[in-house]
Coordinates of C-alpha atoms and ligand atoms in Angstrom, one line a residue:
M585 CA 130.2 128.5 140.8
R586 CA 130.2 132.1 141.9
R587 CA 127.7 132.9 139.1
A588 CA 125.5 129.9 140.2
G589 CA 125.7 131.0 143.8
A590 CA 124.8 134.6 142.9
A591 CA 121.9 133.6 140.8
T592 CA 120.6 131.3 143.5
A593 CA 120.9 134.1 146.1
R594 CA 119.1 136.6 143.9
L595 CA 116.2 134.1 143.3
A596 CA 116.1 133.2 147.0
M597 CA 115.7 136.9 147.8
A598 CA 113.0 137.3 145.3
L599 CA 111.1 134.2 146.5
A600 CA 111.3 135.2 150.2
P601 CA 112.1 138.9 150.4
H602 CA 111.2 139.1 154.1
A603 CA 112.8 135.9 155.2
R604 CA 114.2 136.0 158.7
C605 CA 116.1 132.7 158.2
I606 CA 117.1 131.0 155.0
W607 CA 118.4 127.5 155.5
I608 CA 121.0 126.4 153.0
A609 CA 121.5 122.6 153.0
C610 CA 124.8 121.8 151.3
G611 CA 126.0 118.4 150.0
P612 CA 129.3 116.8 149.4
G613 CA 129.9 117.9 145.7
N614 CA 129.7 120.9 143.5
N615 CA 126.0 121.3 144.1
G616 CA 126.9 121.9 147.7
G617 CA 129.6 124.4 146.5
D618 CA 126.8 126.3 144.7
G619 CA 125.1 126.4 148.1
F620 CA 128.2 127.8 149.9
A621 CA 128.5 130.4 147.2
A622 CA 124.8 131.4 147.5
A623 CA 125.2 131.6 151.3
L624 CA 128.1 134.0 150.9
E625 CA 126.2 136.2 148.5
L626 CA 123.1 136.3 150.8
V627 CA 125.2 137.3 153.8
R628 CA 126.9 140.0 151.7
R629 CA 123.4 141.3 150.9
G630 CA 122.5 141.4 154.6
R631 CA 120.4 138.2 154.9
R632 CA 120.4 135.8 157.8
V633 CA 121.3 132.2 156.7
T634 CA 121.9 128.9 158.5
V635 CA 124.2 126.7 156.5
T636 CA 124.3 122.9 157.1
F637 CA 126.8 120.6 155.4
D638 CA 126.3 116.9 154.7
G639 CA 129.7 116.0 153.5
D640 CA 133.4 116.0 154.2
A641 CA 135.3 119.2 153.7
Q642 CA 138.5 117.3 152.9
R643 CA 136.8 115.5 150.0
L644 CA 135.0 118.5 148.4
P645 CA 135.9 119.0 144.7
S646 CA 138.2 122.0 144.3
D647 CA 135.7 124.7 143.3
A648 CA 133.4 123.6 146.1
R649 CA 136.3 123.6 148.5
D650 CA 137.2 127.1 147.5
A651 CA 133.7 128.3 148.2
F652 CA 133.7 126.4 151.5
D653 CA 137.0 128.2 152.5
R654 CA 135.6 131.6 151.5
L655 CA 132.5 130.9 153.7
C656 CA 134.7 130.0 156.6
A657 CA 137.0 133.0 156.0
A658 CA 133.8 135.2 156.1
G659 CA 133.0 133.9 159.6
I660 CA 129.9 132.1 158.5
P661 CA 129.6 129.0 160.6
I662 CA 128.4 125.5 159.6
A663 CA 125.4 124.8 161.8
P664 CA 125.4 121.4 163.5
E665 CA 121.7 121.1 163.0
A666 CA 119.0 122.3 160.6
P667 CA 117.2 125.4 161.9
V668 CA 113.9 124.8 163.7
H669 CA 112.2 127.7 161.9
F670 CA 113.1 128.8 158.4
D671 CA 111.2 130.8 155.7
L672 CA 113.0 129.3 152.7
A673 CA 115.1 126.2 152.3
V674 CA 117.8 126.0 149.6
D675 CA 118.4 122.4 148.6
A676 CA 122.0 122.3 147.5
L677 CA 122.5 118.7 148.6
L678 CA 122.7 116.8 145.3
G679 CA 122.5 117.9 141.7
L680 CA 123.7 116.2 138.6
G681 CA 126.0 113.9 140.6
A682 CA 123.4 112.1 142.6
S683 CA 124.3 108.4 142.2
R684 CA 122.1 106.6 144.8
A685 CA 119.2 107.3 147.1
P686 CA 120.1 109.7 149.8
G687 CA 120.2 108.2 153.3
G688 CA 120.9 109.1 156.9
R689 CA 121.1 112.8 157.8
M690 CA 120.8 113.9 154.2
R691 CA 117.5 112.1 153.8
D692 CA 116.3 113.6 157.1
H693 CA 117.2 117.1 155.9
L694 CA 115.4 116.5 152.6
R695 CA 112.3 115.3 154.5
R696 CA 112.5 118.3 156.9
M697 CA 112.7 120.9 154.1
Q698 CA 109.9 119.2 152.2
T699 CA 107.4 118.9 155.0
R700 CA 107.7 122.2 156.9
G701 CA 105.5 124.3 154.6
A702 CA 108.2 126.8 153.7
P703 CA 109.1 127.1 150.0
V704 CA 112.1 125.1 148.8
L705 CA 114.6 126.3 146.2
A706 CA 116.6 123.5 144.6
V707 CA 119.9 124.4 143.0
D708 CA 120.1 123.0 139.6
L709 CA 118.0 119.9 140.4
P710 CA 115.9 118.7 143.2
S711 CA 118.1 116.3 145.2
G712 CA 117.7 112.7 143.9
L713 CA 116.1 113.6 140.6
D714 CA 117.7 112.2 137.5
A715 CA 118.3 115.0 135.1
D716 CA 117.7 113.0 132.0
T717 CA 114.8 110.7 132.9
G718 CA 112.8 112.4 135.7
Q719 CA 113.1 109.4 137.9
S720 CA 113.6 110.3 141.6
S721 CA 115.3 108.3 144.3
V722 CA 113.4 110.6 146.8
D723 CA 109.6 110.2 146.9
P724 CA 108.4 113.6 145.7
G725 CA 104.9 112.6 146.9
V726 CA 105.9 113.3 150.6
A727 CA 106.2 117.0 149.8
G728 CA 104.3 119.4 152.1
P729 CA 102.4 122.6 151.2
G730 CA 105.3 124.8 150.3
L731 CA 106.0 125.4 146.6
R732 CA 109.1 123.7 145.3
H733 CA 111.2 125.8 143.0
C734 CA 114.2 124.7 141.0
L735 CA 116.8 126.9 139.4
S736 CA 118.1 124.9 136.5
L737 CA 121.6 125.9 135.6
L738 CA 123.3 125.9 132.2
T739 CA 120.4 124.0 130.5
L740 CA 116.9 123.0 131.2
K741 CA 117.0 119.4 132.1
P742 CA 114.4 117.1 130.5
G743 CA 113.9 115.2 133.8
L744 CA 112.3 118.3 135.3
F745 CA 109.4 118.0 132.9
T746 CA 108.4 114.3 132.7
A747 CA 107.9 111.3 135.0
Q748 CA 108.4 112.4 138.6
G749 CA 110.1 115.6 137.6
R750 CA 106.9 117.6 137.6
D751 CA 106.2 116.6 141.2
A752 CA 109.8 117.3 142.3
A753 CA 109.6 120.9 141.1
D754 CA 106.5 122.9 140.9
V755 CA 108.2 125.9 139.4
V756 CA 111.3 125.7 137.1
W757 CA 113.6 128.7 136.7
F758 CA 116.5 128.9 134.3
Y759 CA 119.8 130.6 134.3
D760 CA 122.3 129.8 131.5
L761 CA 125.4 131.0 133.6
G762 CA 126.2 133.2 130.7
A763 CA 127.4 130.3 128.6
D764 CA 126.6 130.2 124.9
R765 CA 125.1 126.7 124.2
A766 CA 123.5 127.5 120.9
S767 CA 125.6 124.9 119.1
V768 CA 124.8 122.1 121.5
P769 CA 121.9 120.0 120.2
P770 CA 119.1 119.6 122.7
D771 CA 117.9 116.2 124.0
A772 CA 114.3 117.4 123.9
R773 CA 112.3 120.5 123.2
L774 CA 109.5 122.0 125.3
P775 CA 106.8 123.2 123.0
G776 CA 105.2 126.6 123.8
R777 CA 101.6 127.5 123.3
P778 CA 100.6 126.7 119.7
A779 CA 99.5 129.7 117.7
H780 CA 95.7 130.0 117.2
A781 CA 94.9 129.8 113.5
S782 CA 92.0 131.8 112.1
R783 CA 89.9 129.9 109.6
P784 CA 89.7 131.5 106.2
H785 CA 86.3 133.0 105.4
D786 CA 86.3 131.2 102.1
S787 CA 86.3 127.7 103.6
H788 CA 83.7 124.9 104.1
K789 CA 83.5 121.7 106.0
G790 CA 85.6 119.9 103.5
S791 CA 88.5 122.3 104.2
F792 CA 89.0 120.8 107.6
G793 CA 89.1 117.1 106.8
D794 CA 87.1 114.0 107.6
V795 CA 87.8 111.9 110.7
A796 CA 86.5 108.4 111.1
V797 CA 86.6 106.8 114.5
I798 CA 86.7 103.0 114.5
G799 CA 86.3 101.4 117.8
G800 CA 83.6 100.8 120.5
A801 CA 83.3 97.0 120.7
P802 CA 80.4 95.7 122.8
G803 CA 80.5 97.2 126.3
M804 CA 83.1 99.9 125.3
T805 CA 81.2 102.1 122.8
G806 CA 81.6 105.1 125.0
A807 CA 85.3 105.3 124.2
A808 CA 84.6 105.7 120.5
W809 CA 81.9 108.4 121.1
L810 CA 84.4 110.3 123.3
A811 CA 87.0 110.3 120.6
A812 CA 84.5 111.3 118.0
T813 CA 83.1 114.1 120.1
A814 CA 86.5 115.4 120.8
A815 CA 87.5 115.3 117.1
L816 CA 84.3 117.3 116.3
H817 CA 84.9 119.9 118.9
A818 CA 88.5 120.1 118.0
G819 CA 87.5 121.4 114.5
A820 CA 87.3 118.4 112.2
G821 CA 85.1 119.1 109.2
R822 CA 83.1 115.9 109.4
V823 CA 83.3 113.1 111.9
F824 CA 82.1 109.5 111.3
V825 CA 81.7 106.8 113.9
G826 CA 82.2 103.2 112.9
L827 CA 81.2 101.2 115.9
L828 CA 82.4 97.6 116.3
D829 CA 79.1 96.9 118.1
D830 CA 76.4 96.8 115.4
E831 CA 73.7 96.5 118.0
A832 CA 74.7 99.4 120.2
P833 CA 72.3 102.4 120.1
S834 CA 73.7 105.8 119.3
P835 CA 73.8 107.9 122.5
A836 CA 72.4 111.3 122.6
A837 CA 75.8 112.6 121.7
D838 CA 76.4 115.4 119.2
D839 CA 73.9 115.2 116.4
A840 CA 76.6 116.2 114.0
L841 CA 78.4 112.9 114.5
M842 CA 77.6 110.4 111.7
R843 CA 77.3 106.7 112.4
R844 CA 78.5 104.4 109.6
N845 CA 79.3 100.7 109.2
P846 CA 83.1 100.6 109.8
R847 CA 83.5 98.5 106.6
S848 CA 81.8 101.1 104.4
L849 CA 84.1 104.0 105.3
A850 CA 86.2 105.6 102.6
L851 CA 89.4 105.0 104.6
D852 CA 91.7 106.2 101.8
R853 CA 90.3 109.7 102.1
M854 CA 90.0 110.0 105.8
T855 CA 92.0 110.4 109.0
V856 CA 91.1 107.3 110.9
V857 CA 91.3 107.2 114.7
C858 CA 91.3 103.5 115.5
G859 CA 91.3 101.4 118.7
C860 CA 89.4 103.4 121.3
G861 CA 87.4 100.8 123.1
G862 CA 88.1 98.4 120.2
G863 CA 88.6 95.2 122.3
T864 CA 89.8 92.3 120.2
A865 CA 87.0 93.0 117.7
V866 CA 89.3 95.7 116.2
D867 CA 91.7 92.9 115.0
A868 CA 89.3 92.0 112.2
L869 CA 89.6 95.5 110.6
L870 CA 93.1 96.6 111.6
P871 CA 95.1 95.3 108.7
E872 CA 92.8 97.1 106.3
V873 CA 92.9 100.3 108.3
L874 CA 96.7 100.1 108.5
S875 CA 96.9 99.6 104.7
R876 CA 94.4 102.1 103.6
A877 CA 93.9 105.0 106.0
K878 CA 95.0 108.2 104.6
S879 CA 96.3 109.2 108.0
L880 CA 96.0 107.3 111.2
V881 CA 95.9 107.7 114.9
L882 CA 96.2 104.3 116.6
D883 CA 95.2 104.2 120.3
A884 CA 94.4 101.7 123.0
D885 CA 93.2 98.3 121.6
G886 CA 94.6 99.2 118.2
L887 CA 98.0 99.3 119.9
N888 CA 97.4 96.1 121.9
A889 CA 96.4 94.4 118.6
L890 CA 99.8 95.3 117.2
G891 CA 101.4 93.8 120.3
R892 CA 99.5 90.5 119.7
H893 CA 100.2 90.5 115.9
P894 CA 103.8 91.6 115.5
G895 CA 103.5 90.9 111.7
W896 CA 101.2 93.9 111.3
R897 CA 104.1 96.2 112.3
E898 CA 105.3 95.8 108.7
L899 CA 102.2 97.6 107.6
L900 CA 103.2 100.5 109.7
Q901 CA 106.6 100.5 108.1
K902 CA 104.9 100.5 104.7
R903 CA 102.8 103.5 105.7
A904 CA 106.0 105.3 106.6
Q905 CA 107.6 104.5 103.2
A906 CA 104.5 105.7 101.5
H907 CA 104.6 109.0 103.6
R908 CA 101.3 108.3 105.2
A909 CA 101.0 110.0 108.6
T910 CA 100.6 107.7 111.6
V911 CA 100.5 108.7 115.2
L912 CA 100.5 106.1 118.0
T913 CA 99.2 107.2 121.4
P914 CA 100.3 104.6 124.0
H915 CA 100.1 105.0 127.7
P916 CA 103.1 103.4 129.4
L917 CA 101.7 99.9 129.7
E918 CA 100.7 99.9 126.0
A919 CA 104.2 101.2 125.1
A920 CA 105.7 98.4 127.3
R921 CA 103.7 95.8 125.4
L922 CA 104.9 97.1 122.1
L923 CA 108.5 97.2 123.3
E924 CA 108.2 93.8 124.9
T925 CA 109.2 95.1 128.3
D926 CA 107.4 96.3 131.4
T927 CA 105.9 99.6 132.5
Q928 CA 108.7 100.3 135.0
A929 CA 111.3 100.1 132.2
V930 CA 109.3 102.5 130.1
Q931 CA 108.9 105.0 132.9
A932 CA 112.6 104.6 133.8
D933 CA 113.4 106.5 130.6
R934 CA 110.4 107.9 128.9
L935 CA 112.3 109.8 126.3
A936 CA 114.3 106.8 125.2
A937 CA 111.2 104.5 125.2
A938 CA 109.2 106.9 123.0
S939 CA 112.1 107.5 120.6
Q940 CA 112.8 103.7 120.4
L941 CA 109.2 103.1 119.4
A942 CA 109.1 105.9 116.9
H943 CA 112.2 104.6 115.2
A944 CA 111.2 100.9 115.3
L945 CA 107.7 101.6 113.8
G946 CA 108.4 104.7 111.7
C947 CA 105.6 106.7 113.3
T948 CA 105.1 109.6 115.6
V949 CA 104.6 108.3 119.2
V950 CA 102.9 110.1 122.0
L951 CA 104.0 108.4 125.2
K952 CA 101.2 109.6 127.6
G953 CA 101.4 110.4 131.3
S954 CA 102.8 113.3 133.3
G955 CA 105.0 115.2 130.8
S956 CA 103.8 113.3 127.7
V957 CA 106.7 112.7 125.3
I958 CA 106.1 113.2 121.5
A959 CA 108.8 111.4 119.4
S960 CA 109.2 111.1 115.7
P961 CA 111.8 109.1 113.8
D962 CA 113.8 112.1 112.5
D963 CA 113.0 114.9 115.0
C964 CA 114.1 116.0 118.4
P965 CA 111.5 114.7 120.9
R966 CA 109.1 117.1 122.6
I967 CA 108.0 117.0 126.3
N968 CA 104.6 118.5 126.7
P969 CA 104.5 121.0 129.6
T970 CA 100.7 121.2 130.1
G971 CA 98.3 118.9 131.9
N972 CA 97.8 117.7 135.4
A973 CA 96.4 114.8 137.4
R974 CA 92.8 115.8 136.7
L975 CA 93.4 113.9 133.5
A976 CA 94.0 110.8 135.4
T977 CA 90.5 109.6 134.9
G978 CA 88.9 107.1 132.4
G979 CA 88.4 108.3 128.9
T980 CA 90.8 111.3 128.6
G981 CA 93.0 109.2 126.4
D982 CA 90.2 108.7 124.0
V983 CA 89.6 112.4 123.9
L984 CA 93.2 113.0 123.1
A985 CA 93.1 110.5 120.2
G986 CA 90.2 112.4 118.8
M987 CA 92.0 115.7 119.1
V988 CA 95.1 114.3 117.4
G989 CA 92.8 113.0 114.6
A990 CA 91.3 116.5 114.1
A991 CA 94.7 118.0 114.0
L992 CA 95.9 115.5 111.4
A993 CA 92.7 116.0 109.4
S994 CA 93.4 119.7 109.3
G995 CA 96.6 119.0 107.3
L996 CA 99.2 119.3 110.0
D997 CA 102.2 116.9 109.8
P998 CA 102.1 114.1 112.5
Q999 CA 104.7 115.7 114.8
S1000 CA 102.9 119.1 114.8
A1001 CA 99.5 117.5 115.0
A1002 CA 100.5 115.4 118.0
T1003 CA 102.4 118.2 119.7
Q1004 CA 99.6 120.7 119.3
A1005 CA 96.8 118.3 120.4
V1006 CA 98.7 117.2 123.4
W1007 CA 99.3 120.8 124.4
W1008 CA 95.7 121.8 124.1
H1009 CA 94.4 118.7 125.8
G1010 CA 96.6 119.4 128.9
A1011 CA 95.8 123.1 128.8
A1012 CA 92.1 122.4 128.9
A1013 CA 92.7 120.5 132.1
D1014 CA 95.0 123.2 133.5
G1015 CA 92.4 125.9 132.9
W1016 CA 89.5 123.8 134.2
P1017 CA 87.5 125.8 136.7
A1018 CA 88.0 124.4 140.2
D1019 CA 84.2 124.5 140.9
R1020 CA 83.3 122.5 137.8
P1021 CA 83.3 118.7 137.8
F1022 CA 85.8 117.3 135.5
S1023 CA 85.1 114.3 133.3
A1024 CA 86.3 113.0 129.9
S1025 CA 83.0 113.7 128.3
Q1026 CA 83.1 117.3 129.5
L1027 CA 86.7 117.5 128.3
A1028 CA 85.7 116.2 124.9
R1029 CA 83.4 119.3 124.5
Q1030 CA 86.2 121.6 125.4
A1031 CA 88.6 120.1 122.9
G1032 CA 88.8 123.2 120.7
L1033 CA 92.2 123.3 119.1
G1034 CA 93.8 126.6 118.1
L1035 CA 95.3 124.8 115.2
A1036 CA 98.1 126.5 113.3
P1037 CA 97.7 126.3 109.5
P1038 CA 99.7 123.6 107.8
A1039 CA 103.2 124.7 106.8
Ligands
NPW2006 N1 128.6 120.6 135.4 C1 128.6 121.9 135.3 O1 129.0 122.3 134.2 C2 128.1 122.7 136.3 C3 127.8 122.2 137.6 N2 127.3 123.0 138.6 C4 126.9 122.4 139.8 O2 127.6 121.2 140.1 C5 126.6 120.2 140.3 C6 127.2 118.9 140.0 O3 128.3 118.7 140.9 P1 128.9 117.2 141.1 O4 129.2 116.6 139.8 O5 130.0 117.4 142.1 O6 127.7 116.4 141.7 P2 126.8 116.7 143.0 O7 125.4 116.7 142.6 O8 127.2 117.8 143.9 O9 127.0 115.3 143.9 C7 128.2 114.6 143.8 C8 128.6 114.2 145.2 O10 127.5 113.7 145.9 C9 127.9 112.4 146.3 N3 126.7 111.6 146.3 C10 126.0 111.2 145.2 N4 124.8 110.6 145.6 C11 124.8 110.7 146.9 C12 123.9 110.2 147.9 N5 122.7 109.6 147.6 N6 124.1 110.4 149.2 C13 125.3 111.0 149.6 N7 126.2 111.5 148.7 C14 126.0 111.3 147.4 C15 128.9 111.9 145.4 O11 129.7 111.0 146.1 P3 130.1 109.6 145.4 O12 128.9 109.1 144.6 O13 131.3 110.0 144.6 O14 130.4 108.7 146.5 C16 129.7 113.3 145.2 O15 130.5 113.5 146.4 C17 125.5 120.6 139.5 O16 124.3 119.9 139.8 C18 125.4 122.1 139.8 O17 124.8 122.3 141.0 C19 127.0 124.4 138.4 O18 127.7 125.1 139.4 C20 127.5 125.0 137.1 C21 127.9 124.2 136.0
ADP2007 N1 99.0 112.8 136.2 C1 98.8 113.2 135.0 N2 99.4 114.4 134.6 C2 99.2 114.8 133.3 N3 98.5 114.1 132.3 C3 97.9 113.0 132.7 C4 98.1 112.5 134.0 N4 97.4 111.3 134.1 C5 96.9 111.1 132.9 N5 97.2 112.1 132.0 C6 96.8 112.2 130.6 O1 95.5 111.7 130.5 C7 95.4 110.8 129.3 C8 95.0 109.4 129.8 O2 95.0 108.5 128.8 P1 94.8 107.0 129.0 O3 95.8 106.5 130.0 O4 94.9 106.3 127.6 O5 93.4 106.9 129.6 P2 92.1 106.2 129.1 O6 92.4 104.9 128.5 O7 91.2 106.1 130.3 O8 91.4 107.2 128.1 C9 96.7 110.9 128.6 O9 96.7 112.0 127.7 C10 97.7 111.3 129.8 O10 98.8 111.9 129.3

């Protein structure tokens, strides 16, 4: 606890070096104890603090009680009220032990620190956030303009990076408390920036694989063109479009895209991206696609078709047995249909939902949304750290499906292909110039993947 307190104090001083008042809001457990320890350290370093305590000193756990006693012995008072003005708030109300939604004075304190415009530094976890799932019992949407930092202790908690976690903490810091946890298996991994791969000079279009997009039923052809454009710009050697609407004209999209009858495609030699705008028309082709595609990305209506025809799941299992790569890219509602549950249940534990689907269907699964989860049957799940709410607009999922297709076609294994494509897709949105309108069609043209060569 002393180490946690000292690390919190150091970070507080770095975040607000000229603070005239640092408010440290302490709660009833060891998270509050970390707050007491931080207050002691800050005072020792000459800073002015106001400490509030939402708890009962008699019921503090022993370490926290010890920190509380040291605070009292140093003559640092517990303030009856939160300060009117503060330059930094330290949220040491609830950490790992939060067991219900905060109410009463604790809730008022949280609201006050979130809405005053000063930065907030949460110790270990933002109060109310579930460390494993990223579900929050406090609405992170009420936050004001101040940046929310979190100093995660001992481990980086998965919940900070998915579901509501990315709203609860804008900036995540990490301190391992000096503990060696190398032998502890992680619950999830955070992929870093994938390496850019240079293309060998002695290569040709056949070196980077063929992608066929099958989708685009009447009224929804745009989705297929988006996926195809993204696959092309992401580096696929050749991209074919098999529209499910025979009558639809080809838009003035990239001339390099090649339109084909979906039934004439050499599926056995191609990476097939199936389902974008497929409607129910995709049902007629899906069993053949599942059986024959060399590698496969199943999106949108392709996934919904699997929900309607549970018998076809066996074809996915057969693909797995034959070591044919398959990546499913459901958003939470599509995942819920496949799991025969509802969106709320999927979002309540995104890591578990993605892993359950991956195991049940023998595929790599990208569960999309804030902090997309990439899960494969025999691998530790990844939580993608890039992307933002700019992507919350129609068609960006089609773009992602095309990008995953290009990554698979380049020869990457499904987990690497999905991880890299999701990373670049999010990074494109993160780096989008503020003065340039964002749309899925623009994104599709920025889909360049810095694909690493296959291992
Ligand atoms: N583990 C480690 O290795 C390390 C742990 N460290 C630190 O300890 C923290 C975990 O401490 P913790 O287990 O004491 O839990 P904590 O978050 O303080 O809360 C528990 C208390 O809150 C109460 N309570 C719960 N919900 C509530 C609500 N809504 N409203 C009001 N009260 C509520 C709950 O009461 P109860 O549910 O029992 O009624 C109990 O009294 C961790 O996050 C990190 O900061 C680090 O120092 C280093 C290594
Ligand atoms: N708030 C957000 N933060 C990060 N990524 C997001 C957010 N909202 C959407 N996305 C991403 O945008 C894409 C949307 O896909 P999807 O829901 O299938 O949309 P569509 O069907 O319109 O193409 C996914 O890759 C998803 O992860």
